[in-house]
PDB file of N, CA and C in Angstrom:
ATOM      1  N   ILE N 605     -18.024   9.862  -3.336  1.00 64.00           N
ATOM      2  CA  ILE N 605     -17.586   9.833  -4.483  1.00 64.00           C
ATOM      3  C   ILE N 605     -16.129   9.186  -4.015  1.00 64.00           C
ATOM      4  N   MET N 606     -15.260   9.418  -2.783  1.00 70.00           N
ATOM      5  CA  MET N 606     -15.011   8.303  -2.767  1.00 70.00           C
ATOM      6  C   MET N 606     -15.178   6.374  -2.454  1.00 70.00           C
ATOM      7  N   ILE N 607     -16.466   6.405  -1.872  1.00 76.00           N
ATOM      8  CA  ILE N 607     -16.339   5.169  -1.824  1.00 76.00           C
ATOM      9  C   ILE N 607     -17.120   4.552  -3.238  1.00 76.00           C
ATOM     10  N   PHE N 608     -17.175   5.475  -4.359  1.00 80.00           N
ATOM     11  CA  PHE N 608     -17.201   4.703  -5.634  1.00 80.00           C
ATOM     12  C   PHE N 608     -15.992   4.880  -6.410  1.00 80.00           C
ATOM     13  N   ALA N 609     -14.934   5.564  -6.028  1.00 78.00           N
ATOM     14  CA  ALA N 609     -13.415   5.455  -6.717  1.00 78.00           C
ATOM     15  C   ALA N 609     -12.258   3.651  -6.023  1.00 78.00           C
ATOM     16  N   VAL N 610     -13.009   3.556  -4.661  1.00 77.00           N
ATOM     17  CA  VAL N 610     -12.352   2.977  -4.307  1.00 77.00           C
ATOM     18  C   VAL N 610     -12.784   1.192  -4.593  1.00 77.00           C
ATOM     19  N   ILE N 611     -14.905   1.417  -4.723  1.00 80.00           N
ATOM     20  CA  ILE N 611     -15.028   0.531  -5.249  1.00 80.00           C
ATOM     21  C   ILE N 611     -15.289   0.194  -7.290  1.00 80.00           C
ATOM     22  N   PHE N 612     -14.588   1.224  -7.720  1.00 82.00           N
ATOM     23  CA  PHE N 612     -14.513   0.956  -9.430  1.00 82.00           C
ATOM     24  C   PHE N 612     -12.740   1.052  -9.495  1.00 82.00           C
ATOM     25  N   ARG N 613     -11.781   0.656  -8.154  1.00 81.00           N
ATOM     26  CA  ARG N 613     -10.993   0.522  -8.679  1.00 81.00           C
ATOM     27  C   ARG N 613     -10.372  -0.685  -8.205  1.00 81.00           C
ATOM     28  N   PHE N 614     -11.511  -1.732  -7.129  1.00 82.00           N
ATOM     29  CA  PHE N 614     -11.634  -2.919  -6.229  1.00 82.00           C
ATOM     30  C   PHE N 614     -11.582  -4.253  -7.597  1.00 82.00           C
ATOM     31  N   VAL N 615     -12.808  -3.471  -8.482  1.00 85.00           N
ATOM     32  CA  VAL N 615     -13.090  -4.383  -9.158  1.00 85.00           C
ATOM     33  C   VAL N 615     -11.879  -5.212 -10.185  1.00 85.00           C
ATOM     34  N   PRO N 616     -11.556  -4.766 -10.464  1.00 88.00           N
ATOM     35  CA  PRO N 616     -10.370  -4.820 -11.761  1.00 88.00           C
ATOM     36  C   PRO N 616      -9.803  -5.983 -10.768  1.00 88.00           C
ATOM     37  N   VAL N 617      -8.999  -5.933  -9.635  1.00 87.00           N
ATOM     38  CA  VAL N 617      -8.281  -6.282  -8.664  1.00 87.00           C
ATOM     39  C   VAL N 617      -9.210  -8.149  -8.416  1.00 87.00           C
ATOM     40  N   MET N 618     -10.364  -7.544  -7.618  1.00 87.00           N
ATOM     41  CA  MET N 618     -11.145  -9.190  -7.807  1.00 87.00           C
ATOM     42  C   MET N 618     -10.788  -9.961  -9.436  1.00 87.00           C
ATOM     43  N   GLU N 619     -11.261  -9.264 -10.523  1.00 90.00           N
ATOM     44  CA  GLU N 619     -11.132  -9.976 -11.036  1.00 90.00           C
ATOM     45  C   GLU N 619      -9.622 -10.709 -11.417  1.00 90.00           C
ATOM     46  N   LYS N 620      -8.703  -9.938 -11.519  1.00 91.00           N
ATOM     47  CA  LYS N 620      -7.274 -10.485 -11.761  1.00 91.00           C
ATOM     48  C   LYS N 620      -7.072 -11.452 -10.324  1.00 91.00           C
ATOM     49  N   ASP N 621      -7.500 -11.832  -9.221  1.00 89.00           N
ATOM     50  CA  ASP N 621      -6.966 -12.899  -8.113  1.00 89.00           C
ATOM     51  C   ASP N 621      -8.394 -13.863  -8.566  1.00 89.00           C
ATOM     52  N   LEU N 622      -9.351 -13.496  -9.461  1.00 90.00           N
ATOM     53  CA  LEU N 622      -9.887 -14.784  -9.180  1.00 90.00           C
ATOM     54  C   LEU N 622      -9.548 -15.122 -10.697  1.00 90.00           C
ATOM     55  N   SER N 623      -9.070 -15.035 -11.227  1.00 91.00           N
ATOM     56  CA  SER N 623      -8.254 -15.307 -12.845  1.00 91.00           C
ATOM     57  C   SER N 623      -7.054 -16.235 -12.010  1.00 91.00           C
ATOM     58  N   LEU N 624      -6.725 -15.577 -11.490  1.00 90.00           N
ATOM     59  CA  LEU N 624      -5.561 -16.420 -10.217  1.00 90.00           C
ATOM     60  C   LEU N 624      -5.674 -17.631  -9.732  1.00 90.00           C
ATOM     61  N   MET N 625      -6.473 -17.592  -9.451  1.00 89.00           N
ATOM     62  CA  MET N 625      -7.452 -18.818  -8.249  1.00 89.00           C
ATOM     63  C   MET N 625      -8.090 -20.197  -9.571  1.00 89.00           C
ATOM     64  N   LYS N 626      -8.393 -19.748 -10.805  1.00 89.00           N
ATOM     65  CA  LYS N 626      -9.170 -20.288 -11.392  1.00 89.00           C
ATOM     66  C   LYS N 626      -7.578 -20.711 -12.238  1.00 89.00           C
ATOM     67  N   GLN N 627      -6.715 -20.550 -12.103  1.00 91.00           N
ATOM     68  CA  GLN N 627      -5.592 -20.888 -12.795  1.00 91.00           C
ATOM     69  C   GLN N 627      -4.545 -21.966 -11.588  1.00 91.00           C
ATOM     70  N   SER N 628      -4.754 -21.318 -10.755  1.00 89.00           N
ATOM     71  CA  SER N 628      -4.096 -22.195  -9.544  1.00 89.00           C
ATOM     72  C   SER N 628      -4.797 -23.715  -9.708  1.00 89.00           C
ATOM     73  N   ILE N 629      -6.501 -23.416  -9.439  1.00 88.00           N
ATOM     74  CA  ILE N 629      -7.232 -24.687  -9.443  1.00 88.00           C
ATOM     75  C   ILE N 629      -6.607 -25.789 -10.943  1.00 88.00           C
ATOM     76  N   HIS N 630      -6.836 -25.267 -11.923  1.00 87.00           N
ATOM     77  CA  HIS N 630      -6.055 -26.081 -12.820  1.00 87.00           C
ATOM     78  C   HIS N 630      -5.020 -26.501 -12.995  1.00 87.00           C
ATOM     79  N   THR N 631      -4.414 -25.503 -12.574  1.00 90.00           N
ATOM     80  CA  THR N 631      -2.781 -26.229 -12.380  1.00 90.00           C
ATOM     81  C   THR N 631      -2.363 -26.951 -11.406  1.00 90.00           C
ATOM     82  N   ARG N 632      -3.363 -27.343 -10.215  1.00 89.00           N
ATOM     83  CA  ARG N 632      -3.381 -28.567  -9.557  1.00 89.00           C
ATOM     84  C   ARG N 632      -4.050 -29.829  -9.506  1.00 89.00           C
ATOM     85  N   GLY N 633      -4.722 -29.727 -10.903  1.00 88.00           N
ATOM     86  CA  GLY N 633      -4.865 -30.711 -11.347  1.00 88.00           C
ATOM     87  C   GLY N 633      -6.679 -30.961 -11.025  1.00 88.00           C
ATOM     88  N   PHE N 634      -7.407 -29.526 -10.324  1.00 87.00           N
ATOM     89  CA  PHE N 634      -8.955 -30.016 -10.125  1.00 87.00           C
ATOM     90  C   PHE N 634     -10.019 -29.662 -11.062  1.00 87.00           C
ATOM     91  N   PHE N 635     -10.775 -30.115 -11.329  1.00 86.00           N
ATOM     92  CA  PHE N 635     -12.038 -29.648 -12.603  1.00 86.00           C
ATOM     93  C   PHE N 635     -11.945 -29.116 -13.558  1.00 86.00           C
ATOM     94  N   LYS N 636     -10.574 -30.211 -14.651  1.00 85.00           N
ATOM     95  CA  LYS N 636     -10.113 -29.669 -15.319  1.00 85.00           C
ATOM     96  C   LYS N 636     -11.036 -28.997 -16.597  1.00 85.00           C
ATOM     97  N   THR N 637     -12.500 -29.924 -16.941  1.00 87.00           N
ATOM     98  CA  THR N 637     -13.415 -30.411 -17.602  1.00 87.00           C
ATOM     99  C   THR N 637     -14.470 -29.231 -16.978  1.00 87.00           C
ATOM    100  N   MET N 638     -15.477 -29.199 -17.596  1.00 88.00           N
ATOM    101  CA  MET N 638     -16.737 -28.509 -17.364  1.00 88.00           C
ATOM    102  C   MET N 638     -17.277 -29.231 -17.093  1.00 88.00           C
ATOM    103  N   ARG N 639     -17.612 -30.335 -17.778  1.00 90.00           N
ATOM    104  CA  ARG N 639     -18.116 -31.456 -16.961  1.00 90.00           C
ATOM    105  C   ARG N 639     -18.237 -32.094 -14.788  1.00 90.00           C
ATOM    106  N   GLU N 640     -16.548 -31.784 -15.079  1.00 89.00           N
ATOM    107  CA  GLU N 640     -16.451 -31.695 -13.615  1.00 89.00           C
ATOM    108  C   GLU N 640     -16.837 -30.716 -12.828  1.00 89.00           C
ATOM    109  N   LYS N 641     -17.393 -29.368 -12.957  1.00 86.00           N
ATOM    110  CA  LYS N 641     -17.331 -28.461 -13.020  1.00 86.00           C
ATOM    111  C   LYS N 641     -18.174 -28.326 -12.334  1.00 86.00           C
ATOM    112  N   ILE N 642     -19.116 -28.541 -13.326  1.00 89.00           N
ATOM    113  CA  ILE N 642     -21.086 -29.013 -13.125  1.00 89.00           C
ATOM    114  C   ILE N 642     -21.208 -30.098 -11.947  1.00 89.00           C
ATOM    115  N   ALA N 643     -20.661 -31.104 -11.933  1.00 90.00           N
ATOM    116  CA  ALA N 643     -20.916 -32.302 -10.724  1.00 90.00           C
ATOM    117  C   ALA N 643     -20.234 -31.523  -9.591  1.00 90.00           C
ATOM    118  N   GLY N 644     -19.647 -31.088  -9.864  1.00 89.00           N
ATOM    119  CA  GLY N 644     -18.627 -30.756  -8.299  1.00 89.00           C
ATOM    120  C   GLY N 644     -18.583 -29.232  -7.859  1.00 89.00           C
ATOM    121  N   PHE N 645     -19.876 -28.084  -8.418  1.00 90.00           N
ATOM    122  CA  PHE N 645     -20.220 -27.090  -8.237  1.00 90.00           C
ATOM    123  C   PHE N 645     -19.812 -26.642  -6.867  1.00 90.00           C
ATOM    124  N   LEU N 646     -20.361 -27.169  -5.853  1.00 91.00           N
ATOM    125  CA  LEU N 646     -20.813 -26.680  -4.678  1.00 91.00           C
ATOM    126  C   LEU N 646     -18.858 -26.853  -4.187  1.00 91.00           C
ATOM    127  N   GLU N 647     -18.626 -27.835  -4.268  1.00 90.00           N
ATOM    128  CA  GLU N 647     -16.796 -27.661  -4.069  1.00 90.00           C
ATOM    129  C   GLU N 647     -16.156 -26.688  -5.313  1.00 90.00           C
ATOM    130  N   TYR N 648     -16.531 -26.824  -5.673  1.00 87.00           N
ATOM    131  CA  TYR N 648     -15.636 -25.914  -6.812  1.00 87.00           C
ATOM    132  C   TYR N 648     -15.873 -24.682  -6.417  1.00 87.00           C
ATOM    133  N   MET N 649     -17.287 -24.090  -6.049  1.00 89.00           N
ATOM    134  CA  MET N 649     -16.879 -23.266  -5.241  1.00 89.00           C
ATOM    135  C   MET N 649     -16.432 -22.126  -3.956  1.00 89.00           C
ATOM    136  N   GLU N 650     -16.534 -23.596  -3.680  1.00 89.00           N
ATOM    137  CA  GLU N 650     -16.246 -23.505  -2.097  1.00 89.00           C
ATOM    138  C   GLU N 650     -14.527 -22.979  -2.710  1.00 89.00           C
ATOM    139  N   ILE N 651     -13.799 -24.232  -2.924  1.00 88.00           N
ATOM    140  CA  ILE N 651     -12.501 -23.448  -3.182  1.00 88.00           C
ATOM    141  C   ILE N 651     -12.087 -22.795  -3.964  1.00 88.00           C
ATOM    142  N   LEU N 652     -12.956 -21.681  -4.654  1.00 87.00           N
ATOM    143  CA  LEU N 652     -12.828 -20.970  -5.906  1.00 87.00           C
ATOM    144  C   LEU N 652     -12.839 -19.480  -5.023  1.00 87.00           C
ATOM    145  N   LEU N 653     -13.961 -20.280  -4.152  1.00 88.00           N
ATOM    146  CA  LEU N 653     -14.397 -18.074  -3.463  1.00 88.00           C
ATOM    147  C   LEU N 653     -13.751 -18.542  -1.889  1.00 88.00           C
ATOM    148  N   ALA N 654     -13.232 -19.523  -1.753  1.00 90.00           N
ATOM    149  CA  ALA N 654     -12.890 -19.182   0.196  1.00 90.00           C
ATOM    150  C   ALA N 654     -11.199 -17.895   0.417  1.00 90.00           C
ATOM    151  N   PRO N 655     -10.643 -18.715  -0.866  1.00 89.00           N
ATOM    152  CA  PRO N 655      -9.325 -17.401  -1.146  1.00 89.00           C
ATOM    153  C   PRO N 655      -9.231 -16.514  -0.998  1.00 89.00           C
ATOM    154  N   LEU N 656     -10.852 -16.263  -2.130  1.00 88.00           N
ATOM    155  CA  LEU N 656     -11.190 -15.228  -2.298  1.00 88.00           C
ATOM    156  C   LEU N 656     -11.841 -13.962  -1.529  1.00 88.00           C
ATOM    157  N   ILE N 657     -12.468 -14.398  -1.003  1.00 91.00           N
ATOM    158  CA  ILE N 657     -13.227 -13.941   0.031  1.00 91.00           C
ATOM    159  C   ILE N 657     -12.147 -13.640   1.308  1.00 91.00           C
ATOM    160  N   LEU N 658     -10.907 -14.541   1.853  1.00 91.00           N
ATOM    161  CA  LEU N 658      -9.839 -13.774   2.399  1.00 91.00           C
ATOM    162  C   LEU N 658      -9.382 -12.651   2.251  1.00 91.00           C
ATOM    163  N   ARG N 659      -8.925 -12.779   0.491  1.00 89.00           N
ATOM    164  CA  ARG N 659      -8.265 -11.690   0.333  1.00 89.00           C
ATOM    165  C   ARG N 659      -8.867 -10.033   0.130  1.00 89.00           C
ATOM    166  N   VAL N 660     -10.155 -10.449  -0.262  1.00 88.00           N
ATOM    167  CA  VAL N 660     -11.192  -9.151  -0.149  1.00 88.00           C
ATOM    168  C   VAL N 660     -11.237  -8.856   1.753  1.00 88.00           C
ATOM    169  N   ILE N 661     -10.962  -9.747   2.344  1.00 91.00           N
ATOM    170  CA  ILE N 661     -11.083  -9.187   3.547  1.00 91.00           C
ATOM    171  C   ILE N 661      -9.473  -8.298   4.059  1.00 91.00           C
ATOM    172  N   ARG N 662      -9.001  -8.797   3.850  1.00 91.00           N
ATOM    173  CA  ARG N 662      -7.661  -8.396   3.937  1.00 91.00           C
ATOM    174  C   ARG N 662      -7.424  -7.110   3.226  1.00 91.00           C
ATOM    175  N   ILE N 663      -7.793  -6.854   2.014  1.00 87.00           N
ATOM    176  CA  ILE N 663      -7.955  -5.738   1.575  1.00 87.00           C
ATOM    177  C   ILE N 663      -8.743  -4.683   2.259  1.00 87.00           C
ATOM    178  N   ALA N 664     -10.331  -5.045   2.792  1.00 86.00           N
ATOM    179  CA  ALA N 664     -10.850  -3.734   3.573  1.00 86.00           C
ATOM    180  C   ALA N 664      -9.736  -3.478   4.639  1.00 86.00           C
ATOM    181  N   GLU N 665      -8.681  -4.650   5.282  1.00 89.00           N
ATOM    182  CA  GLU N 665      -8.655  -3.925   6.096  1.00 89.00           C
ATOM    183  C   GLU N 665      -7.576  -3.470   5.977  1.00 89.00           C
ATOM    184  N   SER N 666      -6.506  -2.998   5.297  1.00 87.00           N
ATOM    185  CA  SER N 666      -5.902  -2.727   4.940  1.00 87.00           C
ATOM    186  C   SER N 666      -6.210  -1.022   4.575  1.00 87.00           C
ATOM    187  N   LEU N 667      -7.226  -1.451   3.668  1.00 83.00           N
ATOM    188  CA  LEU N 667      -8.206  -0.183   3.090  1.00 83.00           C
ATOM    189  C   LEU N 667      -8.662   0.807   4.716  1.00 83.00           C
ATOM    190  N   SER N 668      -9.187  -0.135   5.691  1.00 84.00           N
ATOM    191  CA  SER N 668      -9.739   0.516   6.809  1.00 84.00           C
ATOM    192  C   SER N 668      -8.932   1.504   7.480  1.00 84.00           C
ATOM    193  N   ALA N 669      -6.894   0.964   7.694  1.00 86.00           N
ATOM    194  CA  ALA N 669      -6.331   1.673   8.714  1.00 86.00           C
ATOM    195  C   ALA N 669      -5.588   2.554   8.143  1.00 86.00           C
ATOM    196  N   SER N 670      -5.488   2.639   6.472  1.00 83.00           N
ATOM    197  CA  SER N 670      -5.101   3.465   5.426  1.00 83.00           C
ATOM    198  C   SER N 670      -6.026   4.595   5.623  1.00 83.00           C
ATOM    199  N   ALA N 671      -7.523   4.362   5.996  1.00 80.00           N
ATOM    200  CA  ALA N 671      -8.385   5.329   6.005  1.00 80.00           C
ATOM    201  C   ALA N 671      -8.399   6.057   7.910  1.00 80.00           C
ATOM    202  N   GLU N 672      -8.012   5.310   8.444  1.00 82.00           N
ATOM    203  CA  GLU N 672      -8.440   6.147   9.966  1.00 82.00           C
ATOM    204  C   GLU N 672      -6.578   6.276   9.966  1.00 82.00           C
ATOM    205  N   THR N 673      -5.477   6.005   9.431  1.00 81.00           N
ATOM    206  CA  THR N 673      -4.266   6.856   9.322  1.00 81.00           C
ATOM    207  C   THR N 673      -4.260   8.220   8.651  1.00 81.00           C
ATOM    208  N   ARG N 674      -5.434   8.485   7.748  1.00 76.00           N
ATOM    209  CA  ARG N 674      -5.405   9.592   7.446  1.00 76.00           C
ATOM    210  C   ARG N 674      -6.213  10.528   7.566  1.00 76.00           C
ATOM    211  N   GLY N 675      -6.625   9.832   9.064  1.00 75.00           N
ATOM    212  CA  GLY N 675      -7.881  10.940   9.859  1.00 75.00           C
ATOM    213  C   GLY N 675      -9.238  11.325   9.033  1.00 75.00           C
ATOM    214  N   ILE N 676      -9.864   9.612   8.400  1.00 74.00           N
ATOM    215  CA  ILE N 676     -11.320   9.850   8.131  1.00 74.00           C
ATOM    216  C   ILE N 676     -11.842   9.794   9.313  1.00 74.00           C
ATOM    217  N   ALA N 677     -11.849   9.677  10.430  1.00 74.00           N
ATOM    218  CA  ALA N 677     -12.777   9.740  11.562  1.00 74.00           C
ATOM    219  C   ALA N 677     -12.509  10.764  12.587  1.00 74.00           C
ATOM    220  N   LEU N 678     -11.211  11.946  12.232  1.00 75.00           N
ATOM    221  CA  LEU N 678     -11.691  13.139  13.178  1.00 75.00           C
ATOM    222  C   LEU N 678     -12.783  14.181  12.523  1.00 75.00           C
ATOM    223  N   PRO N 679     -13.240  15.432  13.716  1.00 80.00           N
ATOM    224  CA  PRO N 679     -13.836  16.059  13.265  1.00 80.00           C
ATOM    225  C   PRO N 679     -12.931  17.334  12.790  1.00 80.00           C
ATOM    226  N   GLY N 680     -13.986  18.168  11.664  1.00 77.00           N
ATOM    227  CA  GLY N 680     -13.285  19.044  11.516  1.00 77.00           C
ATOM    228  C   GLY N 680     -13.500  19.553   9.782  1.00 77.00           C
ATOM    229  N   ARG N 681     -13.117  20.509   9.342  1.00 75.00           N
ATOM    230  CA  ARG N 681     -12.098  20.350   8.073  1.00 75.00           C
ATOM    231  C   ARG N 681     -11.690  19.381   7.678  1.00 75.00           C
ATOM    232  N   ARG N 682     -11.292  18.612   6.917  1.00 67.00           N
ATOM    233  CA  ARG N 682     -10.270  17.857   6.436  1.00 67.00           C
ATOM    234  C   ARG N 682      -9.704  18.743   5.221  1.00 67.00           C
ATOM    235  N   GLN N 683      -8.197  18.089   5.224  1.00 69.00           N
ATOM    236  CA  GLN N 683      -7.271  18.941   4.099  1.00 69.00           C
ATOM    237  C   GLN N 683      -6.380  17.777   3.743  1.00 69.00           C
ATOM    238  N   SER N 684      -5.051  17.862   2.976  1.00 65.00           N
ATOM    239  CA  SER N 684      -3.924  17.493   2.430  1.00 65.00           C
ATOM    240  C   SER N 684      -2.913  17.415   2.907  1.00 65.00           C
ATOM    241  N   PHE N 685      -2.872  18.812   3.033  1.00 70.00           N
ATOM    242  CA  PHE N 685      -1.169  19.298   3.407  1.00 70.00           C
ATOM    243  C   PHE N 685      -0.864  20.194   4.361  1.00 70.00           C
ATOM    244  N   THR N 686      -0.004  20.934   4.988  1.00 73.00           N
ATOM    245  CA  THR N 686       0.541  21.617   5.718  1.00 73.00           C
ATOM    246  C   THR N 686       1.256  22.585   5.190  1.00 73.00           C
ATOM    247  N   SER N 687       0.876  23.838   5.035  1.00 77.00           N
ATOM    248  CA  SER N 687       2.059  25.174   4.653  1.00 77.00           C
ATOM    249  C   SER N 687       3.102  25.277   5.408  1.00 77.00           C
ATOM    250  N   LEU N 688       4.060  25.211   4.625  1.00 80.00           N
ATOM    251  CA  LEU N 688       5.543  25.391   5.831  1.00 80.00           C
ATOM    252  C   LEU N 688       5.802  26.899   4.966  1.00 80.00           C
ATOM    253  N   LYS N 689       6.339  27.540   6.053  1.00 87.00           N
ATOM    254  CA  LYS N 689       7.095  28.461   5.358  1.00 87.00           C
ATOM    255  C   LYS N 689       8.488  28.470   5.422  1.00 87.00           C
ATOM    256  N   VAL N 690       9.759  28.661   5.340  1.00 89.00           N
ATOM    257  CA  VAL N 690      11.339  29.285   5.296  1.00 89.00           C
ATOM    258  C   VAL N 690      11.472  30.133   6.461  1.00 89.00           C
ATOM    259  N   ASN N 691      12.022  30.285   7.321  1.00 92.00           N
ATOM    260  CA  ASN N 691      11.933  31.902   7.835  1.00 92.00           C
ATOM    261  C   ASN N 691      13.647  31.986   8.506  1.00 92.00           C
ATOM    262  N   ARG N 692      14.397  32.884   9.159  1.00 94.00           N
ATOM    263  CA  ARG N 692      15.903  33.689   9.022  1.00 94.00           C
ATOM    264  C   ARG N 692      16.264  32.312   9.663  1.00 94.00           C
ATOM    265  N   SER N 693      15.757  31.934  11.555  1.00 94.00           N
ATOM    266  CA  SER N 693      15.980  30.656  12.041  1.00 94.00           C
ATOM    267  C   SER N 693      16.388  28.848  11.298  1.00 94.00           C
ATOM    268  N   ASP N 694      15.454  28.976  10.235  1.00 94.00           N
ATOM    269  CA  ASP N 694      15.968  27.726   9.506  1.00 94.00           C
ATOM    270  C   ASP N 694      17.062  28.134   8.337  1.00 94.00           C
ATOM    271  N   GLY N 695      17.355  29.154   8.002  1.00 93.00           N
ATOM    272  CA  GLY N 695      18.132  30.039   7.301  1.00 93.00           C
ATOM    273  C   GLY N 695      19.246  30.036   7.975  1.00 93.00           C
ATOM    274  N   ALA N 696      19.411  30.045   9.507  1.00 96.00           N
ATOM    275  CA  ALA N 696      20.968  30.707  10.257  1.00 96.00           C
ATOM    276  C   ALA N 696      21.180  29.042  10.852  1.00 96.00           C
ATOM    277  N   LEU N 697      20.199  28.226  11.169  1.00 96.00           N
ATOM    278  CA  LEU N 697      20.470  26.950  10.950  1.00 96.00           C
ATOM    279  C   LEU N 697      20.970  25.967   9.904  1.00 96.00           C
ATOM    280  N   THR N 698      20.725  25.957   8.560  1.00 96.00           N
ATOM    281  CA  THR N 698      20.894  26.340   7.837  1.00 96.00           C
ATOM    282  C   THR N 698      22.715  26.475   7.123  1.00 96.00           C
ATOM    283  N   VAL N 699      23.047  27.377   7.708  1.00 96.00           N
ATOM    284  CA  VAL N 699      24.478  27.858   7.488  1.00 96.00           C
ATOM    285  C   VAL N 699      25.778  27.520   8.566  1.00 96.00           C
ATOM    286  N   LEU N 700      24.886  27.102   9.825  1.00 97.00           N
ATOM    287  CA  LEU N 700      25.291  27.021  10.617  1.00 97.00           C
ATOM    288  C   LEU N 700      25.882  25.384  10.521  1.00 97.00           C
ATOM    289  N   ILE N 701      25.222  24.529  10.215  1.00 96.00           N
ATOM    290  CA  ILE N 701      24.915  22.862   9.534  1.00 96.00           C
ATOM    291  C   ILE N 701      26.246  23.006   8.943  1.00 96.00           C
ATOM    292  N   ALA N 702      25.993  23.577   7.673  1.00 96.00           N
ATOM    293  CA  ALA N 702      27.223  23.132   6.442  1.00 96.00           C
ATOM    294  C   ALA N 702      28.742  23.891   6.675  1.00 96.00           C
ATOM    295  N   ALA N 703      28.427  25.197   8.373  1.00 96.00           N
ATOM    296  CA  ALA N 703      30.098  25.251   8.869  1.00 96.00           C
ATOM    297  C   ALA N 703      30.344  24.140   9.415  1.00 96.00           C
ATOM    298  N   LEU N 704      29.495  23.214  10.060  1.00 96.00           N
ATOM    299  CA  LEU N 704      30.124  22.622  10.918  1.00 96.00           C
ATOM    300  C   LEU N 704      30.329  21.789  10.233  1.00 96.00           C
ATOM    301  N   ILE N 705      29.831  21.171   8.669  1.00 95.00           N
ATOM    302  CA  ILE N 705      30.382  19.948   7.794  1.00 95.00           C
ATOM    303  C   ILE N 705      31.982  20.270   7.208  1.00 95.00           C
ATOM    304  N   GLY N 706      31.656  21.673   6.919  1.00 93.00           N
ATOM    305  CA  GLY N 706      33.326  22.348   6.384  1.00 93.00           C
ATOM    306  C   GLY N 706      34.291  22.400   7.426  1.00 93.00           C
ATOM    307  N   LEU N 707      33.606  22.252   8.068  1.00 94.00           N
ATOM    308  CA  LEU N 707      34.938  22.237   9.494  1.00 94.00           C
ATOM    309  C   LEU N 707      35.916  21.401   9.585  1.00 94.00           C
ATOM    310  N   VAL N 708      34.653  19.801  10.169  1.00 93.00           N
ATOM    311  CA  VAL N 708      35.231  18.454   9.908  1.00 93.00           C
ATOM    312  C   VAL N 708      35.178  18.313   9.373  1.00 93.00           C
ATOM    313  N   PHE N 709      35.041  18.038   8.014  1.00 90.00           N
ATOM    314  CA  PHE N 709      36.222  18.247   6.606  1.00 90.00           C
ATOM    315  C   PHE N 709      37.163  18.226   6.373  1.00 90.00           C
ATOM    316  N   PHE N 710      38.121  19.502   6.454  1.00 89.00           N
ATOM    317  CA  PHE N 710      39.005  20.174   6.600  1.00 89.00           C
ATOM    318  C   PHE N 710      39.830  19.708   7.946  1.00 89.00           C
ATOM    319  N   TYR N 711      39.093  19.974   8.933  1.00 86.00           N
ATOM    320  CA  TYR N 711      39.946  19.466  10.455  1.00 86.00           C
ATOM    321  C   TYR N 711      40.391  17.566   9.918  1.00 86.00           C
ATOM    322  N   THR N 712      39.219  16.589   9.539  1.00 85.00           N
ATOM    323  CA  THR N 712      40.256  15.920   8.719  1.00 85.00           C
ATOM    324  C   THR N 712      41.249  15.602   8.440  1.00 85.00           C
ATOM    325  N   ARG N 713      41.533  16.416   7.006  1.00 83.00           N
ATOM    326  CA  ARG N 713      41.870  16.450   6.365  1.00 83.00           C
ATOM    327  C   ARG N 713      43.377  16.997   6.458  1.00 83.00           C
ATOM    328  N   ILE N 714      43.331  17.873   7.541  1.00 82.00           N
ATOM    329  CA  ILE N 714      44.393  18.827   8.628  1.00 82.00           C
ATOM    330  C   ILE N 714      45.323  17.228   9.183  1.00 82.00           C
ATOM    331  N   VAL N 715      44.125  16.653  10.151  1.00 79.00           N
ATOM    332  CA  VAL N 715      44.854  15.383  11.002  1.00 79.00           C
ATOM    333  C   VAL N 715      45.410  14.672  10.673  1.00 79.00           C
ATOM    334  N   ALA N 716      45.016  14.455   9.077  1.00 77.00           N
ATOM    335  CA  ALA N 716      45.430  13.324   8.087  1.00 77.00           C
ATOM    336  C   ALA N 716      47.050  13.866   7.245  1.00 77.00           C
ATOM    337  N   LEU N 717      47.255  15.087   7.445  1.00 73.00           N
ATOM    338  CA  LEU N 717      48.535  15.509   6.812  1.00 73.00           C
ATOM    339  C   LEU N 717      49.861  14.922   7.911  1.00 73.00           C
ATOM    340  N   PHE N 718      49.585  15.133   8.914  1.00 70.00           N
ATOM    341  CA  PHE N 718      50.445  14.698  10.272  1.00 70.00           C
ATOM    342  C   PHE N 718      50.468  13.342  10.621  1.00 70.00           C
TER     343      PHE N 718
END
C-alpha cells in the first residue's frame, strides 16, 4: 500500500516538472512550433527528458534515504511512536531547574542594585 501511495503522490510532481521543462524550452526559444518539435523529435525528447530523469533519480534517492532513516530495513514489528511517562524524578528535576532560574534571576537583580 505504501508503494502505491508514493506512486500516486509522485505523478503530480512529475507532471509539474514536465510542465516546467516545457516552459523552459519554450522560454529559451527552442522548438516553438509543432513542426519544429516533429522535425527534431529526438533532440526535443533528449532536452525534455534528460533533466526529468535526473530529477526522478534525485527524488528516489531522497525517498530511499527517508525510508532507511525511518527503519524500513529493520526486522521486527514496526511502530511509529514511543510511549513516554513522566515520573517523580522528572517533576523534581523541573522544580530544581525552575528554582535555579529564579535564583539566578533574583541574584542578578540584587547585584544590579549595588
